[in-house]
Amino acid sequence: MKHLILVYSLHGSTLKTAEKIAQGIREGGSSVDIFKITSGELPSLKPYDVILFGMPVYYFAVPIVMEKFIATLPRLHEKRVYAFFTYGTYHFQASDHLRRILRKKDAEVEGWFYSRGADFYYHYNTRGILPSAGHPDERELSDATEFGRNIAKRTNLADYPMKSTPPKVMYRAEMLLTNKFMVTTIFQHLFHLDRKKCIRCGLCVKSCPTQNIERDANRYPMWDSKCTMCLKCEGCCPVEAITSVAGWKFLSPIVDANVKAILKDKNIDTQRIVYHHGKMQDNVKK
Ligand SMILES: Cc1cc2nc3c(=O)[nH]c(=O)nc-3n(C[C@H](O)[C@H](O)[C@H](O)COP(=O)(O)O)c2cc1C
Ligand code: SF4
Ligand code: SF4
């Protein structure tokens, strides 16, 4: 059996998880390749019997970049399909979202795996917190390897059901505000660049996972329309010259309320951090 893992990972947690799942698949006696979906041209899916989709949860949903990627795939009706998520706080109904997206390709997910992953959401980090710091931890990574072994051997698959919980009321408005329609039609066109601050270093251009930022004739960044709202550009700028919609003042009370809820939640390992000028303090465990 040939396995292919299709993964999107910006800060490394999902990729780490993918590598452990791949290790398990090999230990189970099968072959596996990993393809990062933002890394170039996808190889043909024909030789593969099993496809795994791995991604972080973004805005309680499948990241737009993964949704768009899946839309480009052929029908998957002859493949066995598995999925895994990493998430920093709450995944709510992200799995239902992925299931709907994959059903458009005639694919049914046979097993689901979830792990926490350090949450580098810029507007949490600048408020001094890193949710799920230190995740995925050793136990989660060893569970990922076991998931891979079970996929290869087709054993214990009932141990990997889909997990889905309705969002708490306070998150519903946020989900409406951050859905794909809002991002692709409105928010991605509203990045603000403070030209007085910008030193034209190009870091934001290099950091964008979807190559959505180019330079204008004067070498200032300009945004195109392939944004996945990861906020990496905003977060990496050494002079804080970029403001996305998520940084607008009217949204502050929502983010503040999220931070309060995260700090209260004993199930989330949250580390206090200091983040500014595109960087976190050195002593922070990723
Ligand atoms: C833009 C953005 C949005 C996020 N939204 C959510 C979310 O809605 N729920 C959640 O649990 N985690 C959320 N996270 C946290 C990531 O899902 C989590 O940290 C994940 O492990 C990151 O994976 P990566 O390191 O492979 O990029 C978000 C992170 C970013 C950067
Ligand atoms: S990272 Fe900041 S300073 Fe550098 S080019 Fe981008 S906006 Fe300008
Ligand atoms: S433009 Fe910025 S927020 Fe959008 S995908 Fe690129 S780095 Fe992420």
Short mmCIF file of C-alpha atoms and ligand atoms in Angstrom, two decimals:
data_model
loop_
_atom_site.label_atom_id
_atom_site.label_comp_id
_atom_site.label_asym_id
_atom_site.label_seq_id
_atom_site.Cartn_x
_atom_site.Cartn_y
_atom_site.Cartn_z
CA MET A 1 0.00 0.00 0.00
CA LYS A 2 1.30 3.45 -0.90
CA HIS A 3 0.37 6.35 1.37
CA LEU A 4 0.55 10.08 0.67
CA ILE A 5 0.30 12.73 3.38
CA LEU A 6 -0.88 16.13 2.10
CA VAL A 7 -0.05 18.65 4.77
CA TYR A 8 -0.31 22.37 5.41
CA SER A 9 1.78 23.62 8.31
CA LEU A 10 2.95 27.16 8.96
CA HIS A 11 4.60 26.92 12.36
CA GLY A 12 5.66 23.27 12.29
CA SER A 13 3.27 21.44 14.64
CA THR A 14 1.22 19.78 11.91
CA LEU A 15 4.34 18.86 9.97
CA LYS A 16 5.88 17.29 13.10
CA THR A 17 2.68 15.31 13.57
CA ALA A 18 2.73 14.27 9.89
CA GLU A 19 6.30 13.01 10.26
CA LYS A 20 5.33 10.88 13.27
CA ILE A 21 2.31 9.46 11.45
CA ALA A 22 4.62 8.65 8.52
CA GLN A 23 7.01 6.90 10.92
CA GLY A 24 4.11 4.77 12.15
CA ILE A 25 3.04 3.91 8.61
CA ARG A 26 6.58 2.74 7.83
CA GLU A 27 6.71 0.73 11.07
CA GLY A 28 3.43 -0.85 9.95
CA GLY A 29 5.21 -2.08 6.81
CA SER A 30 3.95 0.42 4.21
CA SER A 31 5.50 3.20 2.18
CA VAL A 32 4.62 6.87 2.60
CA ASP A 33 5.46 10.24 1.07
CA ILE A 34 4.80 13.67 2.56
CA PHE A 35 3.84 16.59 0.34
CA LYS A 36 3.59 20.14 1.72
CA ILE A 37 0.70 21.69 -0.16
CA THR A 38 2.32 25.12 -0.47
CA SER A 39 5.62 23.76 -1.78
CA GLY A 40 4.97 23.51 -5.51
CA GLU A 41 3.40 21.16 -7.98
CA LEU A 42 1.52 18.19 -6.57
CA PRO A 43 2.75 14.78 -7.76
CA SER A 44 0.21 12.51 -9.47
CA LEU A 45 -2.13 10.85 -6.97
CA LYS A 46 -2.50 7.76 -9.18
CA PRO A 47 0.17 5.58 -7.51
CA TYR A 48 -1.28 6.17 -4.03
CA ASP A 49 -3.88 3.93 -2.37
CA VAL A 50 -4.26 6.00 0.80
CA ILE A 51 -4.36 9.79 1.19
CA LEU A 52 -4.02 11.61 4.51
CA PHE A 53 -4.91 15.29 4.91
CA GLY A 54 -3.21 17.20 7.73
CA MET A 55 -3.76 20.83 8.73
CA PRO A 56 -4.05 23.29 11.60
CA VAL A 57 -7.46 24.61 12.59
CA TYR A 58 -7.81 28.24 11.45
CA TYR A 59 -10.74 30.29 12.71
CA PHE A 60 -12.47 27.08 13.88
CA ALA A 61 -12.41 25.75 10.33
CA VAL A 62 -10.25 24.26 7.59
CA PRO A 63 -7.64 26.83 6.46
CA ILE A 64 -8.65 28.50 3.21
CA VAL A 65 -5.39 27.40 1.60
CA MET A 66 -6.30 23.73 2.25
CA GLU A 67 -9.88 24.18 1.08
CA LYS A 68 -8.67 25.71 -2.19
CA PHE A 69 -6.06 22.97 -2.58
CA ILE A 70 -8.62 20.18 -2.16
CA ALA A 71 -10.83 21.87 -4.76
CA THR A 72 -8.05 21.31 -7.32
CA LEU A 73 -7.83 17.54 -6.67
CA PRO A 74 -9.45 14.86 -8.84
CA ARG A 75 -12.21 12.64 -7.40
CA LEU A 76 -10.91 10.50 -4.56
CA HIS A 77 -13.55 7.75 -4.64
CA GLU A 78 -10.94 5.00 -5.13
CA LYS A 79 -8.73 6.14 -2.25
CA ARG A 80 -8.84 5.42 1.44
CA VAL A 81 -8.77 8.77 3.22
CA TYR A 82 -7.67 9.86 6.73
CA ALA A 83 -7.41 13.28 8.33
CA PHE A 84 -5.57 14.95 11.17
CA PHE A 85 -5.72 18.38 12.77
CA THR A 86 -3.55 20.30 15.17
CA TYR A 87 -5.21 23.09 17.11
CA GLY A 88 -4.31 25.62 19.77
CA THR A 89 -7.56 26.18 21.64
CA TYR A 90 -10.85 24.80 20.23
CA HIS A 91 -11.56 22.99 16.98
CA PHE A 92 -15.35 22.89 17.37
CA GLN A 93 -16.76 21.80 13.97
CA ALA A 94 -13.63 22.04 11.82
CA SER A 95 -13.93 18.29 11.13
CA ASP A 96 -17.48 18.68 9.80
CA HIS A 97 -16.13 21.39 7.53
CA LEU A 98 -13.39 19.10 6.21
CA ARG A 99 -15.83 16.24 5.78
CA ARG A 100 -18.09 18.47 3.64
CA ILE A 101 -15.14 19.62 1.54
CA LEU A 102 -13.92 16.05 0.98
CA ARG A 103 -17.37 14.74 0.15
CA LYS A 104 -17.34 17.04 -2.87
CA LYS A 105 -14.48 14.79 -4.02
CA ASP A 106 -16.42 11.62 -3.16
CA ALA A 107 -14.07 10.91 -0.28
CA GLU A 108 -15.14 9.58 3.12
CA VAL A 109 -12.70 9.93 6.02
CA GLU A 110 -12.04 6.55 7.73
CA GLY A 111 -10.18 7.85 10.77
CA TRP A 112 -9.42 11.19 12.46
CA PHE A 113 -6.50 12.26 14.64
CA TYR A 114 -6.25 15.41 16.77
CA SER A 115 -3.38 16.97 18.65
CA ARG A 116 -2.77 20.32 20.22
CA GLY A 117 -0.15 22.56 18.61
CA ALA A 118 1.53 25.74 19.87
CA ASP A 119 -0.73 28.62 18.86
CA PHE A 120 1.14 31.44 17.13
CA TYR A 121 -1.98 33.45 16.39
CA TYR A 122 -0.45 36.91 16.27
CA HIS A 123 -3.14 38.74 18.22
CA TYR A 124 -2.93 36.25 21.10
CA ASN A 125 0.85 36.42 21.12
CA THR A 126 0.92 40.23 21.23
CA ARG A 127 -1.50 40.05 24.16
CA GLY A 128 1.15 38.06 25.99
CA ILE A 129 -0.04 34.47 25.66
CA LEU A 130 1.03 31.35 23.77
CA PRO A 131 -1.81 28.80 24.02
CA SER A 132 -0.85 25.12 23.81
CA ALA A 133 2.81 25.95 24.38
CA GLY A 134 5.04 22.88 24.11
CA HIS A 135 2.54 20.93 21.98
CA PRO A 136 2.47 18.54 20.29
CA ASP A 137 4.14 16.90 23.28
CA GLU A 138 5.79 13.47 23.50
CA ARG A 139 2.55 11.66 24.26
CA GLU A 140 0.73 13.30 21.34
CA LEU A 141 3.59 12.49 18.99
CA SER A 142 3.68 8.88 20.13
CA ASP A 143 -0.12 8.70 19.62
CA ALA A 144 0.45 10.06 16.11
CA THR A 145 2.92 7.24 15.40
CA GLU A 146 0.38 4.72 16.64
CA PHE A 147 -2.28 6.27 14.40
CA GLY A 148 0.11 5.74 11.46
CA ARG A 149 0.77 2.11 12.43
CA ASN A 150 -2.95 1.44 12.71
CA ILE A 151 -3.61 3.00 9.31
CA ALA A 152 -0.94 0.81 7.71
CA LYS A 153 -2.24 -2.34 9.37
CA ARG A 154 -5.93 -1.33 9.19
CA THR A 155 -6.33 -2.13 12.88
CA ASN A 156 -8.18 -0.33 15.69
CA LEU A 157 -9.61 2.26 13.31
CA ALA A 158 -12.72 2.59 15.48
CA ASP A 159 -10.42 4.33 17.98
CA TYR A 160 -10.23 7.37 15.68
CA PRO A 161 -13.74 8.83 15.40
CA MET A 162 -14.53 12.30 14.16
CA LYS A 163 -14.72 14.83 17.00
CA SER A 164 -17.12 17.72 16.70
CA THR A 165 -18.62 20.05 19.28
CA PRO A 166 -20.91 23.03 18.68
CA PRO A 167 -19.15 26.36 19.21
CA LYS A 168 -19.84 28.27 22.39
CA VAL A 169 -22.08 31.30 21.78
CA MET A 170 -19.24 33.82 22.15
CA TYR A 171 -17.40 32.24 19.21
CA ARG A 172 -20.31 32.16 16.77
CA ALA A 173 -20.07 35.82 15.72
CA GLU A 174 -16.34 35.38 15.30
CA MET A 175 -16.88 32.40 13.03
CA LEU A 176 -19.23 34.42 10.84
CA LEU A 177 -16.74 37.26 10.66
CA THR A 178 -13.83 35.03 9.71
CA ASN A 179 -15.45 32.68 7.21
CA LYS A 180 -14.05 32.14 3.73
CA PHE A 181 -16.51 34.53 2.08
CA MET A 182 -15.57 37.43 4.38
CA VAL A 183 -11.85 36.78 4.01
CA THR A 184 -11.78 36.34 0.24
CA THR A 185 -14.19 39.14 -0.65
CA ILE A 186 -13.37 41.75 1.99
CA PHE A 187 -10.64 41.22 4.56
CA GLN A 188 -7.78 40.18 2.32
CA HIS A 189 -8.07 43.52 0.52
CA LEU A 190 -7.75 45.55 3.71
CA PHE A 191 -4.15 45.11 4.80
CA HIS A 192 -2.80 48.49 5.84
CA LEU A 193 0.86 49.33 5.39
CA ASP A 194 2.37 52.23 7.33
CA ARG A 195 4.87 53.49 4.77
CA LYS A 196 6.51 55.78 7.31
CA LYS A 197 7.47 52.74 9.38
CA CYS A 198 8.23 50.21 6.61
CA ILE A 199 11.96 49.69 6.05
CA ARG A 200 11.33 47.62 2.89
CA CYS A 201 13.19 44.60 4.29
CA GLY A 202 11.00 42.11 2.41
CA LEU A 203 10.52 39.78 5.41
CA CYS A 204 6.75 39.83 4.99
CA VAL A 205 7.12 38.88 1.32
CA LYS A 206 9.31 35.89 2.18
CA SER A 207 7.15 34.78 5.10
CA CYS A 208 3.86 34.45 3.22
CA PRO A 209 2.95 30.77 2.74
CA THR A 210 0.79 31.50 -0.30
CA GLN A 211 3.15 33.92 -2.08
CA ASN A 212 0.45 36.55 -1.75
CA ILE A 213 2.78 39.51 -1.26
CA GLU A 214 4.84 41.17 -3.96
CA ARG A 215 6.87 44.35 -4.01
CA ASP A 216 5.81 47.47 -5.91
CA ALA A 217 8.18 49.59 -7.99
CA ASN A 218 9.44 51.26 -4.79
CA ARG A 219 9.95 47.87 -3.08
CA TYR A 220 7.03 48.33 -0.70
CA PRO A 221 4.92 45.20 -0.14
CA MET A 222 1.54 44.90 -1.82
CA TRP A 223 -1.06 42.21 -1.21
CA ASP A 224 -2.71 40.04 -3.85
CA SER A 225 -5.84 37.89 -3.42
CA LYS A 226 -4.54 34.46 -2.32
CA CYS A 227 -4.55 35.20 1.40
CA THR A 228 -5.28 32.47 3.97
CA MET A 229 -5.38 35.00 6.85
CA CYS A 230 -2.54 33.34 8.72
CA LEU A 231 -1.27 36.79 9.80
CA LYS A 232 2.33 35.69 9.42
CA CYS A 233 3.15 38.90 7.51
CA GLU A 234 1.69 41.08 10.23
CA GLY A 235 3.45 39.04 12.91
CA CYS A 236 6.93 38.97 11.37
CA CYS A 237 7.33 42.67 10.59
CA PRO A 238 10.24 44.02 12.65
CA VAL A 239 8.79 47.54 12.73
CA GLU A 240 5.09 46.62 13.08
CA ALA A 241 4.18 48.42 9.87
CA ILE A 242 1.37 46.02 8.86
CA THR A 243 -2.17 45.97 10.23
CA SER A 244 -4.68 43.36 9.11
CA VAL A 245 -8.40 43.59 9.82
CA ALA A 246 -7.78 41.36 12.85
CA GLY A 247 -5.77 44.25 14.30
CA TRP A 248 -8.59 46.78 13.96
CA LYS A 249 -9.71 48.33 17.23
CA PHE A 250 -13.36 47.33 16.88
CA LEU A 251 -12.34 43.65 17.02
CA SER A 252 -10.22 44.09 20.14
CA PRO A 253 -13.01 43.25 22.62
CA ILE A 254 -13.55 39.89 20.85
CA VAL A 255 -9.87 38.96 20.98
CA ASP A 256 -9.62 40.17 24.59
CA ALA A 257 -12.59 37.96 25.53
CA ASN A 258 -10.93 34.97 23.82
CA VAL A 259 -7.72 35.56 25.73
CA LYS A 260 -9.63 35.71 29.02
CA ALA A 261 -11.43 32.45 28.22
CA ILE A 262 -8.17 30.73 27.24
CA LEU A 263 -6.47 31.81 30.46
CA LYS A 264 -9.38 30.39 32.47
CA ASP A 265 -9.42 27.05 30.62
CA LYS A 266 -7.39 24.49 32.58
CA ASN A 267 -7.31 22.13 29.58
CA ILE A 268 -5.11 24.54 27.64
CA ASP A 269 -1.41 24.83 28.54
CA THR A 270 -0.91 28.55 28.15
CA GLN A 271 2.46 30.21 28.52
CA ARG A 272 2.96 33.90 29.26
CA ILE A 273 5.21 35.44 26.65
CA VAL A 274 6.46 38.76 25.37
CA TYR A 275 6.08 39.32 21.63
CA HIS A 276 6.98 42.46 19.78
CA HIS A 277 8.81 43.72 16.68
CA GLY A 278 8.14 40.44 14.88
CA LYS A 279 9.71 38.25 17.56
CA MET A 280 9.08 36.37 20.74
CA GLN A 281 11.46 36.35 23.71
CA ASP A 282 14.17 33.71 23.32
CA ASN A 283 13.26 31.62 26.36
CA VAL A 284 9.89 30.60 24.95
CA LYS A 285 9.41 26.89 24.33
CA LYS A 286 7.81 26.30 20.90
C1 LIG B 1 -4.49 32.40 11.79
C2 LIG B 1 -4.64 31.35 12.83
C3 LIG B 1 -5.91 30.96 13.23
C4 LIG B 1 -6.05 29.95 14.19
N1 LIG B 1 -7.31 29.57 14.57
C5 LIG B 1 -7.46 28.59 15.48
C6 LIG B 1 -8.75 28.16 15.89
O1 LIG B 1 -9.78 28.65 15.43
N2 LIG B 1 -8.85 27.17 16.82
C7 LIG B 1 -7.74 26.58 17.35
O2 LIG B 1 -7.87 25.68 18.18
N3 LIG B 1 -6.49 26.96 16.98
C8 LIG B 1 -6.34 27.94 16.05
N4 LIG B 1 -5.08 28.31 15.66
C9 LIG B 1 -3.92 27.60 16.21
C10 LIG B 1 -3.40 26.53 15.26
O3 LIG B 1 -4.45 25.71 14.78
C11 LIG B 1 -2.41 25.62 15.98
O4 LIG B 1 -1.46 26.37 16.66
C12 LIG B 1 -1.74 24.65 15.02
O5 LIG B 1 -1.07 23.67 15.76
C13 LIG B 1 -0.76 25.34 14.10
O6 LIG B 1 -0.23 24.39 13.22
P1 LIG B 1 1.18 24.60 12.47
O7 LIG B 1 2.22 24.79 13.56
O8 LIG B 1 1.38 23.33 11.74
O9 LIG B 1 1.04 25.78 11.60
C14 LIG B 1 -4.91 29.33 14.74
C15 LIG B 1 -3.63 29.74 14.35
C16 LIG B 1 -3.49 30.74 13.41
C17 LIG B 1 -2.11 31.16 12.98
S1 SF4 B 2 8.33 43.16 6.97
FE1 SF4 B 2 7.59 45.20 7.57
S2 SF4 B 2 9.32 46.53 7.21
FE2 SF4 B 2 9.75 44.65 6.10
S3 SF4 B 2 8.94 45.06 4.02
FE3 SF4 B 2 7.32 44.05 5.17
S4 SF4 B 2 6.11 45.75 5.98
FE4 SF4 B 2 8.05 46.62 5.37
S1 SF4 B 3 -0.76 37.82 3.02
FE1 SF4 B 3 -0.15 37.68 5.18
S2 SF4 B 3 -1.97 36.87 6.22
FE2 SF4 B 3 -2.26 36.50 4.02
S3 SF4 B 3 -1.46 34.44 3.68
FE3 SF4 B 3 0.24 35.84 3.30
S4 SF4 B 3 1.33 36.00 5.25
FE4 SF4 B 3 -0.69 35.09 5.66
#
